[in-house]
Coordinates of C-alpha atoms and ligand atoms in Angstrom, one line a residue:
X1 CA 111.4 -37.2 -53.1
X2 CA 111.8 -34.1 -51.2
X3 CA 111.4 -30.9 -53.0
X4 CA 113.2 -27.5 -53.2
X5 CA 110.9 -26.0 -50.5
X6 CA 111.3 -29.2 -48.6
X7 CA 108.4 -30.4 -49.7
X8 CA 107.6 -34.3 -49.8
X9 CA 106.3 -35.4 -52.9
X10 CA 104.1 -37.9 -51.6
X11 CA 102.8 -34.6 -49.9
X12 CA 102.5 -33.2 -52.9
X13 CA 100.9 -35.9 -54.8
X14 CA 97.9 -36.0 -51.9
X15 CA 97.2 -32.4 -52.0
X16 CA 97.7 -32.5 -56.5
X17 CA 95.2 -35.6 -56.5
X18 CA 92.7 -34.4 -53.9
X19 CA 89.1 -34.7 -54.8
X20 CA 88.7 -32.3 -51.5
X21 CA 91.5 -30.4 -49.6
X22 CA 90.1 -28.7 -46.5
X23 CA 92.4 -25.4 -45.2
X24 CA 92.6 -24.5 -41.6
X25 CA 94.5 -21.0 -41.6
X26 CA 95.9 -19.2 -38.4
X27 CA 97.6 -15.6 -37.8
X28 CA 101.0 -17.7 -39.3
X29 CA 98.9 -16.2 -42.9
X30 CA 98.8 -12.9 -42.2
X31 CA 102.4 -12.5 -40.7
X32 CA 103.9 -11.7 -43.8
X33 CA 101.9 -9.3 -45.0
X34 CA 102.8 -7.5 -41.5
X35 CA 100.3 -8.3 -38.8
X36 CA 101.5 -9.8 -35.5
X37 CA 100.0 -13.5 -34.8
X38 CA 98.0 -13.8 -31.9
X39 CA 101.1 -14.5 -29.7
X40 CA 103.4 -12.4 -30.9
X41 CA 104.2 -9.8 -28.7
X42 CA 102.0 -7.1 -29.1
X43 CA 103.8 -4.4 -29.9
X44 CA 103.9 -0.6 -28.5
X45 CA 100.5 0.7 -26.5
X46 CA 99.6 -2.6 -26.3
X47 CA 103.0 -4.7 -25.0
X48 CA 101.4 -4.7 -21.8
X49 CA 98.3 -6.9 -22.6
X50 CA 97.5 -10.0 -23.4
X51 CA 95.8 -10.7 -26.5
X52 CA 93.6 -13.4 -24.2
X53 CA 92.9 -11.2 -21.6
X54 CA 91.6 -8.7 -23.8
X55 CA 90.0 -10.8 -26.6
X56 CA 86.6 -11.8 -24.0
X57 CA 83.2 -10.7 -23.1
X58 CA 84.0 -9.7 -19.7
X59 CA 86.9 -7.5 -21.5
X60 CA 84.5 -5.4 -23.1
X61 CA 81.9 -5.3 -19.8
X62 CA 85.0 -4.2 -18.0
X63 CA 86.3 -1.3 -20.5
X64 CA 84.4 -1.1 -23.4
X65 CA 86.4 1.7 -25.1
X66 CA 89.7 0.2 -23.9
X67 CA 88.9 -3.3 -25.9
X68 CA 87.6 -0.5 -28.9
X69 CA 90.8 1.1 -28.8
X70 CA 92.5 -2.2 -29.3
X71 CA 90.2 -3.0 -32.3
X72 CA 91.3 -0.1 -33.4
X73 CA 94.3 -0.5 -33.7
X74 CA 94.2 -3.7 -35.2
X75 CA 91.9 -2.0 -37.6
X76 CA 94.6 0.2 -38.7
X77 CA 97.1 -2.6 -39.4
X78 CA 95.2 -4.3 -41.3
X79 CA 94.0 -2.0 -43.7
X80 CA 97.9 -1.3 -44.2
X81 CA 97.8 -4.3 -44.8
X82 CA 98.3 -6.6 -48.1
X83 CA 97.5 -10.1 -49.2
X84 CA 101.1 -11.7 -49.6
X85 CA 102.3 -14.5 -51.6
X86 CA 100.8 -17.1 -49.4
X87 CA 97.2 -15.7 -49.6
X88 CA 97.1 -15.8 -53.0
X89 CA 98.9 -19.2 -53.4
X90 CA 95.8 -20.4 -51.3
X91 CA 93.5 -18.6 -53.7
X92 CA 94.9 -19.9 -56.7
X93 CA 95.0 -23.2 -55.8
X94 CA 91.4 -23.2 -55.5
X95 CA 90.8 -22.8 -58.9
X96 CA 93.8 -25.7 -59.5
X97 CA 91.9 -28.7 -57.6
X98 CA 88.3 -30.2 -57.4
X99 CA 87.3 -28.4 -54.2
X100 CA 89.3 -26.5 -51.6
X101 CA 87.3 -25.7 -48.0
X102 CA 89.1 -22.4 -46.7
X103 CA 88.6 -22.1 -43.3
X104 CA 90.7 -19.1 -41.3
X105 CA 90.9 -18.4 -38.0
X106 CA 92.2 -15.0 -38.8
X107 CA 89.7 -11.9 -38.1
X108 CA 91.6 -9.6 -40.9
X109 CA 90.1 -10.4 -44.4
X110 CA 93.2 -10.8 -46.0
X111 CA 91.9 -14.3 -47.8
X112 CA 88.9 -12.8 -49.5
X113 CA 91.8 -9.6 -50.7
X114 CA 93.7 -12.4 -52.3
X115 CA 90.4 -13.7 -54.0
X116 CA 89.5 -16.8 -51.9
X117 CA 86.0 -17.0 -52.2
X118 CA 83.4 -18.6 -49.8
X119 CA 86.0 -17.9 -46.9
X120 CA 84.4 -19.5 -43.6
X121 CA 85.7 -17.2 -40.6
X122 CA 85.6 -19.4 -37.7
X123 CA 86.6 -16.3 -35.6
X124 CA 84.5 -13.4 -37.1
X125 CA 85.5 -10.5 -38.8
X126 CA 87.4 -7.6 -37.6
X127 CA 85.6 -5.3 -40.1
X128 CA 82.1 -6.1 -38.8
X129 CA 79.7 -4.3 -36.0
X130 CA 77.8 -6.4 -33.9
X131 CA 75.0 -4.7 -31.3
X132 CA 76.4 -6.7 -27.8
X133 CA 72.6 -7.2 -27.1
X134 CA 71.3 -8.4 -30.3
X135 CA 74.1 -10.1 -31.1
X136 CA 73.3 -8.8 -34.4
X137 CA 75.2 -6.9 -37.5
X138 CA 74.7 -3.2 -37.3
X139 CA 75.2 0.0 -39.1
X140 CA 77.0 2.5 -36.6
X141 CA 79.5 5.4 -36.0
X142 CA 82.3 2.8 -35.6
X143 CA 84.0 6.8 -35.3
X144 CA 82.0 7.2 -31.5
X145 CA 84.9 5.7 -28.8
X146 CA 82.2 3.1 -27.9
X147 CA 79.9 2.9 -31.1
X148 CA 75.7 2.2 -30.2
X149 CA 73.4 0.4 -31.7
X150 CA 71.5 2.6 -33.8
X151 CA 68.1 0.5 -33.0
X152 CA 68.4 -0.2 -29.3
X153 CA 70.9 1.9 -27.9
X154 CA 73.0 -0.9 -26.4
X155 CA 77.2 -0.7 -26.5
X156 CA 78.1 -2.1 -30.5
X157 CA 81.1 -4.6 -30.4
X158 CA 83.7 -5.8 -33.3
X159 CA 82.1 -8.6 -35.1
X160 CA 84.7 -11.4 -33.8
X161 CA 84.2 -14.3 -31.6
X162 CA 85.8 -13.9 -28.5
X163 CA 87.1 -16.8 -26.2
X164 CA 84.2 -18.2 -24.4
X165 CA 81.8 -17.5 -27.2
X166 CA 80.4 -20.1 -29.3
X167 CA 81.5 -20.0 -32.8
X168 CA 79.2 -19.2 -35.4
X169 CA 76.8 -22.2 -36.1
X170 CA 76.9 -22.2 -39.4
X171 CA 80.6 -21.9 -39.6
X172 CA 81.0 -24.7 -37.1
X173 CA 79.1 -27.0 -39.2
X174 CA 80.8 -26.0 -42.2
X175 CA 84.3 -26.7 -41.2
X176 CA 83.6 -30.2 -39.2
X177 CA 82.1 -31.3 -42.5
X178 CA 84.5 -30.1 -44.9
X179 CA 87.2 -31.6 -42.1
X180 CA 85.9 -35.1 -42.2
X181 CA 84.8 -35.3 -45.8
X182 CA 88.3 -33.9 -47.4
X183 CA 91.1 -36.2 -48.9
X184 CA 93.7 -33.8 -47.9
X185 CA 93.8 -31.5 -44.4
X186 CA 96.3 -28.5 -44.6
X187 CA 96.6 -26.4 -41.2
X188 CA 99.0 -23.4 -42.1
X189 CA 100.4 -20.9 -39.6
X190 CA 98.4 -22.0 -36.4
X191 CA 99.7 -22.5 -33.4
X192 CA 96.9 -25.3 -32.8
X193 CA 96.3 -24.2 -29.4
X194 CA 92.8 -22.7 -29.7
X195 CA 89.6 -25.1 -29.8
X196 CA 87.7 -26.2 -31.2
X197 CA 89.4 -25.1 -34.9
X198 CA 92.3 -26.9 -33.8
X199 CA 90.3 -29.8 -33.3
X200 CA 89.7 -29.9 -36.7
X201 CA 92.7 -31.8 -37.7
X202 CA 92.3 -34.7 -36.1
X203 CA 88.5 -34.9 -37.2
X204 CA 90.3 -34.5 -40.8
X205 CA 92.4 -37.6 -39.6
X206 CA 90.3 -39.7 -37.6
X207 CA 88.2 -39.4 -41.3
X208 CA 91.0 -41.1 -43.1
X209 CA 92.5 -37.8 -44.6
X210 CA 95.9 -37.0 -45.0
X211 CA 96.9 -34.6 -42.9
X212 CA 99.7 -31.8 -43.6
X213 CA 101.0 -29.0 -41.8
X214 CA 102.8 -26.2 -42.5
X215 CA 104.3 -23.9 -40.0
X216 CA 108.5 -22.5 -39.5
X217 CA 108.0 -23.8 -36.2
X218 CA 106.9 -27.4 -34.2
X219 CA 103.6 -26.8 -32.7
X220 CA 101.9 -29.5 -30.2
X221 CA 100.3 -31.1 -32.7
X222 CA 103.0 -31.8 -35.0
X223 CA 103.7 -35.3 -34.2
X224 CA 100.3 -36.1 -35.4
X225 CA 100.6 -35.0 -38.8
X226 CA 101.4 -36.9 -41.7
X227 CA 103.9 -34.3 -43.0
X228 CA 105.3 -31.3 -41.0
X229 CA 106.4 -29.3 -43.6
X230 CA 108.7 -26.4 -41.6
X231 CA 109.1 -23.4 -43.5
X232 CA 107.1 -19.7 -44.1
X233 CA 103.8 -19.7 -46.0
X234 CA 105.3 -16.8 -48.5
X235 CA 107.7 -19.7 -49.4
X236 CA 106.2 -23.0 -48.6
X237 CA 102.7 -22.3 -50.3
X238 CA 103.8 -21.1 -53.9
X239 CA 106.1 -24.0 -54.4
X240 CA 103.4 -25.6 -53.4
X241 CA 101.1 -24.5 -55.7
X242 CA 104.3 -24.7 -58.5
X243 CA 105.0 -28.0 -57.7
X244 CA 101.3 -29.3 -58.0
X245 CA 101.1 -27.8 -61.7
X246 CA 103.6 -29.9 -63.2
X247 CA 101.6 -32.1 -64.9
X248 CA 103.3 -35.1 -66.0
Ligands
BV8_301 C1 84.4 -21.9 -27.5 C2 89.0 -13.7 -32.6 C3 82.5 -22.8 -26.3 C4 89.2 -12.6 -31.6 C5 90.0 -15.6 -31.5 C6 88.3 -27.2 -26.0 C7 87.2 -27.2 -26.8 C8 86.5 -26.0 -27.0 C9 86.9 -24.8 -26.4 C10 88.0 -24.8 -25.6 C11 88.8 -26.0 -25.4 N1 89.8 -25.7 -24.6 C12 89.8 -24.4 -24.3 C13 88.7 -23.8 -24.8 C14 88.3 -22.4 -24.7 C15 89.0 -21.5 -25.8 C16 90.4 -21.9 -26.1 O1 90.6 -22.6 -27.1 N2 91.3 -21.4 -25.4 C17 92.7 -21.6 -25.6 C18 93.5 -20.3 -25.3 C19 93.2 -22.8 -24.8 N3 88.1 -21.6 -27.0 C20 87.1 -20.7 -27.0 O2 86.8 -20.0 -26.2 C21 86.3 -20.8 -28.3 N4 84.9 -20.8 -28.0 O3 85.0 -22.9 -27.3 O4 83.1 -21.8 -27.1 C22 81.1 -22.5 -26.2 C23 80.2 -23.3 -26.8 C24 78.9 -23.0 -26.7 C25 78.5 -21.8 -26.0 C26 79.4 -21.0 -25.5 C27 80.8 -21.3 -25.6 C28 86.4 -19.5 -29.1 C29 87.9 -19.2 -29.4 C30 87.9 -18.0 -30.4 C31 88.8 -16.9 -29.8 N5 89.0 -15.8 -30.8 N6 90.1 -14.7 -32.4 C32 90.4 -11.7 -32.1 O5 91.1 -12.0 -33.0 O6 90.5 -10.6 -31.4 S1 91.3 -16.7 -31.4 C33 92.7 -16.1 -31.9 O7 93.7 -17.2 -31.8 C34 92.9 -15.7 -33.4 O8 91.7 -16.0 -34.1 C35 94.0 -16.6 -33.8 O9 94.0 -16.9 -35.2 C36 93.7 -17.8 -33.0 C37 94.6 -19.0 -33.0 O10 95.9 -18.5 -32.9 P1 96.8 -18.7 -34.2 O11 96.1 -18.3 -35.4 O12 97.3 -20.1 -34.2 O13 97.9 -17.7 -33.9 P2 99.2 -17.9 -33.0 O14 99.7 -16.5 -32.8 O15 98.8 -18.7 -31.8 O16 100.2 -18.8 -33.8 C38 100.7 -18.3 -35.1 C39 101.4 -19.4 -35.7 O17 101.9 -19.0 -36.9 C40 102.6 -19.9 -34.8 O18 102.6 -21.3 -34.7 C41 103.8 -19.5 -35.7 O19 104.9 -20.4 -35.6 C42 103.2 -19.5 -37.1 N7 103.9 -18.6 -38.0 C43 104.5 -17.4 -37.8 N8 104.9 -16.9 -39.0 C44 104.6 -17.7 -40.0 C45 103.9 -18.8 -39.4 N9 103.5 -19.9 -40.1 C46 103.7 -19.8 -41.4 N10 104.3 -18.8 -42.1 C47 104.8 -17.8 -41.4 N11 105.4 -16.8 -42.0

Protein backbone atom coordinates (compact mmCIF):
# COMPACT_ATOMS: atom_id res chain seq x y z
CA UNK A 1 0.00 0.00 0.00
CA UNK A 2 1.48 3.17 -1.11
CA UNK A 3 0.29 6.32 0.40
CA UNK A 4 -0.75 9.77 -0.84
CA UNK A 5 2.79 11.20 -0.03
CA UNK A 6 4.14 8.03 -1.63
CA UNK A 7 4.69 6.59 1.32
CA UNK A 8 4.86 2.61 1.70
CA UNK A 9 2.80 1.37 4.37
CA UNK A 10 5.02 -1.24 5.45
CA UNK A 11 7.19 2.01 5.90
CA UNK A 12 4.89 3.31 7.82
CA UNK A 13 3.94 0.43 9.88
CA UNK A 14 7.93 0.11 10.98
CA UNK A 15 8.32 3.69 11.89
CA UNK A 16 4.25 3.58 13.81
CA UNK A 17 5.40 0.31 15.69
CA UNK A 18 8.94 1.26 16.66
CA UNK A 19 10.04 0.76 20.12
CA UNK A 20 13.11 3.16 18.94
CA UNK A 21 13.42 5.25 15.74
CA UNK A 22 16.78 6.87 15.42
CA UNK A 23 16.82 10.35 13.06
CA UNK A 24 19.83 11.41 11.13
CA UNK A 25 18.89 15.05 9.77
CA UNK A 26 21.02 16.98 7.09
CA UNK A 27 20.79 20.69 5.58
CA UNK A 28 17.74 18.80 3.30
CA UNK A 29 15.67 20.11 7.02
CA UNK A 30 16.47 23.40 6.99
CA UNK A 31 15.94 24.10 3.14
CA UNK A 32 12.49 24.93 3.55
CA UNK A 33 12.58 27.16 6.03
CA UNK A 34 15.15 29.13 3.61
CA UNK A 35 18.72 28.15 4.33
CA UNK A 36 20.94 26.79 1.51
CA UNK A 37 22.21 23.06 2.12
CA UNK A 38 25.70 22.58 2.38
CA UNK A 39 25.97 22.15 -1.51
CA UNK A 40 23.81 24.45 -2.68
CA UNK A 41 25.35 27.08 -4.28
CA UNK A 42 26.23 29.64 -2.01
CA UNK A 43 24.71 32.48 -2.96
CA UNK A 44 25.90 36.32 -3.42
CA UNK A 45 29.42 37.34 -1.46
CA UNK A 46 29.95 34.03 -1.02
CA UNK A 47 29.28 32.15 -4.73
CA UNK A 48 32.85 32.10 -5.07
CA UNK A 49 33.72 29.71 -2.18
CA UNK A 50 33.36 26.50 -1.32
CA UNK A 51 31.57 25.61 1.70
CA UNK A 52 34.54 22.75 2.24
CA UNK A 53 37.19 25.02 1.65
CA UNK A 54 36.00 27.37 4.11
CA UNK A 55 34.39 25.06 6.75
CA UNK A 56 38.32 23.87 8.29
CA UNK A 57 40.83 24.74 10.77
CA UNK A 58 43.38 25.84 8.42
CA UNK A 59 40.46 28.15 7.08
CA UNK A 60 40.42 30.02 10.06
CA UNK A 61 44.48 30.02 10.62
CA UNK A 62 44.50 31.42 7.11
CA UNK A 63 41.83 34.34 7.51
CA UNK A 64 40.25 34.35 10.67
CA UNK A 65 37.88 37.22 9.96
CA UNK A 66 37.20 36.01 6.44
CA UNK A 67 35.74 32.50 7.88
CA UNK A 68 33.94 35.09 10.70
CA UNK A 69 32.43 36.94 8.08
CA UNK A 70 31.01 33.78 6.63
CA UNK A 71 29.60 32.71 10.09
CA UNK A 72 28.24 35.74 9.92
CA UNK A 73 26.39 35.54 7.41
CA UNK A 74 25.07 32.31 8.11
CA UNK A 75 24.20 33.81 11.34
CA UNK A 76 21.95 36.21 9.80
CA UNK A 77 20.05 33.61 7.82
CA UNK A 78 19.31 31.75 10.30
CA UNK A 79 17.84 33.88 12.70
CA UNK A 80 15.50 34.84 9.67
CA UNK A 81 14.93 31.85 9.80
CA UNK A 82 11.75 29.60 10.92
CA UNK A 83 11.20 25.99 11.95
CA UNK A 84 8.95 24.65 8.95
CA UNK A 85 6.54 21.88 8.75
CA UNK A 86 9.11 19.31 8.67
CA UNK A 87 10.87 20.34 11.93
CA UNK A 88 7.94 20.21 13.79
CA UNK A 89 6.60 16.93 12.23
CA UNK A 90 9.96 15.54 13.72
CA UNK A 91 9.08 17.08 16.98
CA UNK A 92 5.78 15.89 17.21
CA UNK A 93 6.47 12.59 16.46
CA UNK A 94 8.58 12.33 19.39
CA UNK A 95 5.89 12.67 21.69
CA UNK A 96 3.74 10.00 19.16
CA UNK A 97 6.35 6.83 19.58
CA UNK A 98 8.30 5.07 22.45
CA UNK A 99 11.55 6.89 21.81
CA UNK A 100 12.83 8.96 18.96
CA UNK A 101 17.02 9.70 18.82
CA UNK A 102 17.26 13.06 16.92
CA UNK A 103 20.46 13.41 15.59
CA UNK A 104 21.19 16.64 13.09
CA UNK A 105 23.96 17.38 11.23
CA UNK A 106 22.68 20.87 10.83
CA UNK A 107 24.63 23.76 12.76
CA UNK A 108 21.32 26.18 12.72
CA UNK A 109 19.07 25.23 15.83
CA UNK A 110 16.07 24.98 13.95
CA UNK A 111 15.10 21.39 15.69
CA UNK A 112 15.17 22.65 19.22
CA UNK A 113 12.82 25.99 17.63
CA UNK A 114 10.44 23.37 16.58
CA UNK A 115 10.58 21.81 20.18
CA UNK A 116 12.75 18.61 19.62
CA UNK A 117 14.29 18.11 22.81
CA UNK A 118 17.61 16.39 23.63
CA UNK A 119 18.83 17.39 20.05
CA UNK A 120 22.41 15.64 19.52
CA UNK A 121 24.40 18.08 17.06
CA UNK A 122 26.93 15.97 15.54
CA UNK A 123 28.27 19.21 13.81
CA UNK A 124 28.11 21.84 16.64
CA UNK A 125 26.25 24.82 16.85
CA UNK A 126 26.39 27.89 14.78
CA UNK A 127 25.18 29.93 17.84
CA UNK A 128 28.08 28.97 20.11
CA UNK A 129 31.73 30.60 20.85
CA UNK A 130 34.45 28.33 21.28
CA UNK A 131 38.18 29.87 22.48
CA UNK A 132 40.46 28.06 19.31
CA UNK A 133 42.97 27.25 22.14
CA UNK A 134 40.78 25.91 24.79
CA UNK A 135 38.68 24.47 22.69
CA UNK A 136 36.26 25.66 25.20
CA UNK A 137 32.72 27.64 25.24
CA UNK A 138 33.21 31.27 25.93
CA UNK A 139 31.54 34.51 26.64
CA UNK A 140 32.75 37.15 24.00
CA UNK A 141 32.14 40.27 21.72
CA UNK A 142 30.98 37.84 18.96
CA UNK A 143 30.51 41.97 17.65
CA UNK A 144 34.71 42.29 17.46
CA UNK A 145 35.55 41.05 13.49
CA UNK A 146 37.60 38.28 15.15
CA UNK A 147 36.04 37.88 18.71
CA UNK A 148 38.96 36.84 21.74
CA UNK A 149 38.79 34.86 24.45
CA UNK A 150 38.04 36.91 27.25
CA UNK A 151 40.38 34.48 29.57
CA UNK A 152 43.41 33.90 27.36
CA UNK A 153 43.39 36.17 24.75
CA UNK A 154 43.50 33.57 21.96
CA UNK A 155 41.30 34.16 18.45
CA UNK A 156 37.40 32.76 19.59
CA UNK A 157 35.80 30.53 16.76
CA UNK A 158 31.97 29.41 15.95
CA UNK A 159 31.20 26.51 18.02
CA UNK A 160 30.92 23.96 14.87
CA UNK A 161 32.93 21.07 14.00
CA UNK A 162 34.89 21.66 11.08
CA UNK A 163 36.08 18.91 8.59
CA UNK A 164 39.05 17.29 9.99
CA UNK A 165 37.90 17.71 13.55
CA UNK A 166 36.79 15.02 15.63
CA UNK A 167 33.13 15.10 16.45
CA UNK A 168 32.09 15.66 19.84
CA UNK A 169 32.73 12.47 22.05
CA UNK A 170 29.83 12.46 23.65
CA UNK A 171 27.73 13.02 20.57
CA UNK A 172 29.63 10.32 18.69
CA UNK A 173 28.72 7.86 21.32
CA UNK A 174 25.26 8.96 21.46
CA UNK A 175 24.33 8.55 17.94
CA UNK A 176 26.38 5.07 17.18
CA UNK A 177 24.26 3.71 20.10
CA UNK A 178 20.98 5.08 19.38
CA UNK A 179 21.98 3.87 15.46
CA UNK A 180 22.41 0.29 16.38
CA UNK A 181 19.90 -0.06 19.17
CA UNK A 182 16.81 1.60 17.10
CA UNK A 183 14.04 -0.48 15.29
CA UNK A 184 13.63 2.06 12.76
CA UNK A 185 16.68 4.46 11.04
CA UNK A 186 15.22 7.67 9.19
CA UNK A 187 18.06 9.75 7.42
CA UNK A 188 16.20 12.96 6.01
CA UNK A 189 17.65 15.56 3.73
CA UNK A 190 21.44 14.44 3.73
CA UNK A 191 23.25 14.07 1.03
CA UNK A 192 25.14 11.02 2.89
CA UNK A 193 28.41 12.11 1.73
CA UNK A 194 29.99 13.38 5.01
CA UNK A 195 31.44 10.69 7.60
CA UNK A 196 31.23 9.48 9.87
CA UNK A 197 27.24 10.59 10.44
CA UNK A 198 26.62 9.12 7.24
CA UNK A 199 27.96 6.06 8.45
CA UNK A 200 25.37 5.89 10.68
CA UNK A 201 22.93 4.17 8.53
CA UNK A 202 24.46 1.29 7.87
CA UNK A 203 25.39 0.79 11.62
CA UNK A 204 21.44 1.19 11.98
CA UNK A 205 21.33 -1.71 9.26
CA UNK A 206 24.04 -3.94 9.96
CA UNK A 207 21.98 -3.82 13.65
CA UNK A 208 18.90 -5.37 12.09
CA UNK A 209 16.94 -1.97 11.72
CA UNK A 210 14.83 -0.92 9.10
CA UNK A 211 16.24 1.66 7.36
CA UNK A 212 14.27 4.63 5.59
CA UNK A 213 15.23 7.51 3.74
CA UNK A 214 13.80 10.48 2.73
CA UNK A 215 15.21 12.86 0.38
CA UNK A 216 13.56 14.67 -3.40
CA UNK A 217 16.64 13.38 -4.73
CA UNK A 218 18.85 9.67 -5.12
CA UNK A 219 21.79 10.03 -2.97
CA UNK A 220 24.73 7.27 -3.05
CA UNK A 221 23.42 5.56 -0.51
CA UNK A 222 20.03 5.05 -1.71
CA UNK A 223 20.27 1.60 -2.93
CA UNK A 224 20.95 0.54 0.55
CA UNK A 225 17.84 1.58 2.08
CA UNK A 226 14.91 -0.36 2.72
CA UNK A 227 12.61 2.45 1.45
CA UNK A 228 13.71 5.58 -0.58
CA UNK A 229 10.96 7.58 -0.04
CA UNK A 230 11.53 10.75 -2.82
CA UNK A 231 9.82 13.73 -1.92
CA UNK A 232 10.40 17.23 0.39
CA UNK A 233 10.44 16.97 4.20
CA UNK A 234 7.59 19.94 4.34
CA UNK A 235 5.58 17.18 2.53
CA UNK A 236 6.86 13.86 3.20
CA UNK A 237 7.27 14.17 7.14
CA UNK A 238 3.63 15.39 8.13
CA UNK A 239 1.98 12.75 6.17
CA UNK A 240 4.12 10.96 7.87
CA UNK A 241 3.34 11.76 11.06
CA UNK A 242 -0.70 11.86 9.76
CA UNK A 243 -0.46 8.54 8.48
CA UNK A 244 1.14 6.96 11.76
CA UNK A 245 -1.88 8.41 13.89
CA UNK A 246 -4.55 6.46 12.35
CA UNK A 247 -5.02 4.10 14.74
CA UNK A 248 -6.86 1.22 13.60
C1 LIG B 1 36.21 13.51 11.11
C2 LIG B 1 29.67 22.02 10.40
C3 LIG B 1 38.14 12.50 12.06
C4 LIG B 1 30.42 23.18 9.83
C5 LIG B 1 30.05 20.15 8.87
C6 LIG B 1 35.38 8.58 6.59
C7 LIG B 1 35.27 8.49 7.99
C8 LIG B 1 35.50 9.60 8.78
C9 LIG B 1 35.82 10.83 8.20
C10 LIG B 1 35.92 10.94 6.83
C11 LIG B 1 35.69 9.81 6.03
N1 LIG B 1 35.85 10.21 4.74
C12 LIG B 1 36.14 11.53 4.71
C13 LIG B 1 36.23 11.99 5.96
C14 LIG B 1 36.56 13.36 6.32
C15 LIG B 1 35.35 14.29 6.40
C16 LIG B 1 34.32 14.04 5.34
O1 LIG B 1 33.35 13.34 5.57
N2 LIG B 1 34.52 14.65 4.18
C17 LIG B 1 33.57 14.54 3.10
C18 LIG B 1 33.48 15.86 2.36
C19 LIG B 1 34.02 13.41 2.20
N3 LIG B 1 34.75 14.18 7.71
C20 LIG B 1 35.24 14.94 8.70
O2 LIG B 1 36.19 15.68 8.58
C21 LIG B 1 34.54 14.82 10.04
N4 LIG B 1 35.53 14.63 11.04
O3 LIG B 1 36.02 12.56 10.44
O4 LIG B 1 37.21 13.58 12.03
C22 LIG B 1 38.96 12.74 13.26
C23 LIG B 1 38.93 11.81 14.29
C24 LIG B 1 39.71 12.04 15.39
C25 LIG B 1 40.52 13.19 15.49
C26 LIG B 1 40.52 14.12 14.46
C27 LIG B 1 39.73 13.90 13.33
C28 LIG B 1 33.85 16.11 10.41
C29 LIG B 1 32.83 16.50 9.40
C30 LIG B 1 32.01 17.70 9.92
C31 LIG B 1 32.10 18.84 8.92
N5 LIG B 1 31.21 19.93 9.37
N6 LIG B 1 29.25 21.13 9.33
C32 LIG B 1 29.50 24.15 9.14
O5 LIG B 1 28.29 23.89 9.01
O6 LIG B 1 30.02 25.21 8.75
S1 LIG B 1 29.50 19.16 7.64
C33 LIG B 1 28.31 19.88 6.70
O7 LIG B 1 27.94 18.88 5.75
C34 LIG B 1 27.01 20.25 7.37
O8 LIG B 1 26.93 19.86 8.72
C35 LIG B 1 25.99 19.46 6.56
O9 LIG B 1 24.85 19.17 7.24
C36 LIG B 1 26.81 18.27 6.32
C37 LIG B 1 26.36 17.19 5.44
O10 LIG B 1 25.78 17.71 4.34
P1 LIG B 1 24.20 17.55 4.18
O11 LIG B 1 23.55 17.91 5.47
O12 LIG B 1 23.91 16.21 3.64
O13 LIG B 1 23.90 18.69 3.19
P2 LIG B 1 24.05 18.64 1.61
O14 LIG B 1 23.95 20.04 1.13
O15 LIG B 1 25.25 17.83 1.23
O16 LIG B 1 22.78 17.80 1.13
C38 LIG B 1 21.49 18.30 1.36
C39 LIG B 1 20.54 17.21 0.92
O17 LIG B 1 19.22 17.65 1.18
C40 LIG B 1 20.62 16.88 -0.56
O18 LIG B 1 20.73 15.47 -0.72
C41 LIG B 1 19.27 17.37 -1.11
O19 LIG B 1 18.79 16.52 -2.14
C42 LIG B 1 18.40 17.28 0.11
N7 LIG B 1 17.28 18.22 0.11
C43 LIG B 1 17.21 19.46 -0.43
N8 LIG B 1 15.99 19.98 -0.19
C44 LIG B 1 15.30 19.07 0.54
C45 LIG B 1 16.11 17.95 0.73
N9 LIG B 1 15.70 16.86 1.41
C46 LIG B 1 14.44 16.87 1.90
N10 LIG B 1 13.59 17.93 1.76
C47 LIG B 1 13.99 19.03 1.08
N11 LIG B 1 13.14 20.06 0.96
Amino acid sequence: MIDAAGIPGAAVAAVRDARHVCVLTGAGVSAESGVPTFRDAQSGLWEKFDPLDLATPEAFLRDPALVWRWYRWRRDLVAMAEPNPGHVALATLAARIPRLTLVTQNVDGLHQRAGSKDVIEFHGNLFTNRCFAEDCVVDCDAGAEVPVCPGCGSNVRPGVVWFGEAIPEHALDQSFAAAADCDVFLSIGTSSLVFPAAGLAEIAKQSGAIVIEVNPNPTGMSAGFDYAIAGNVGIVLPDLLACTAEVE
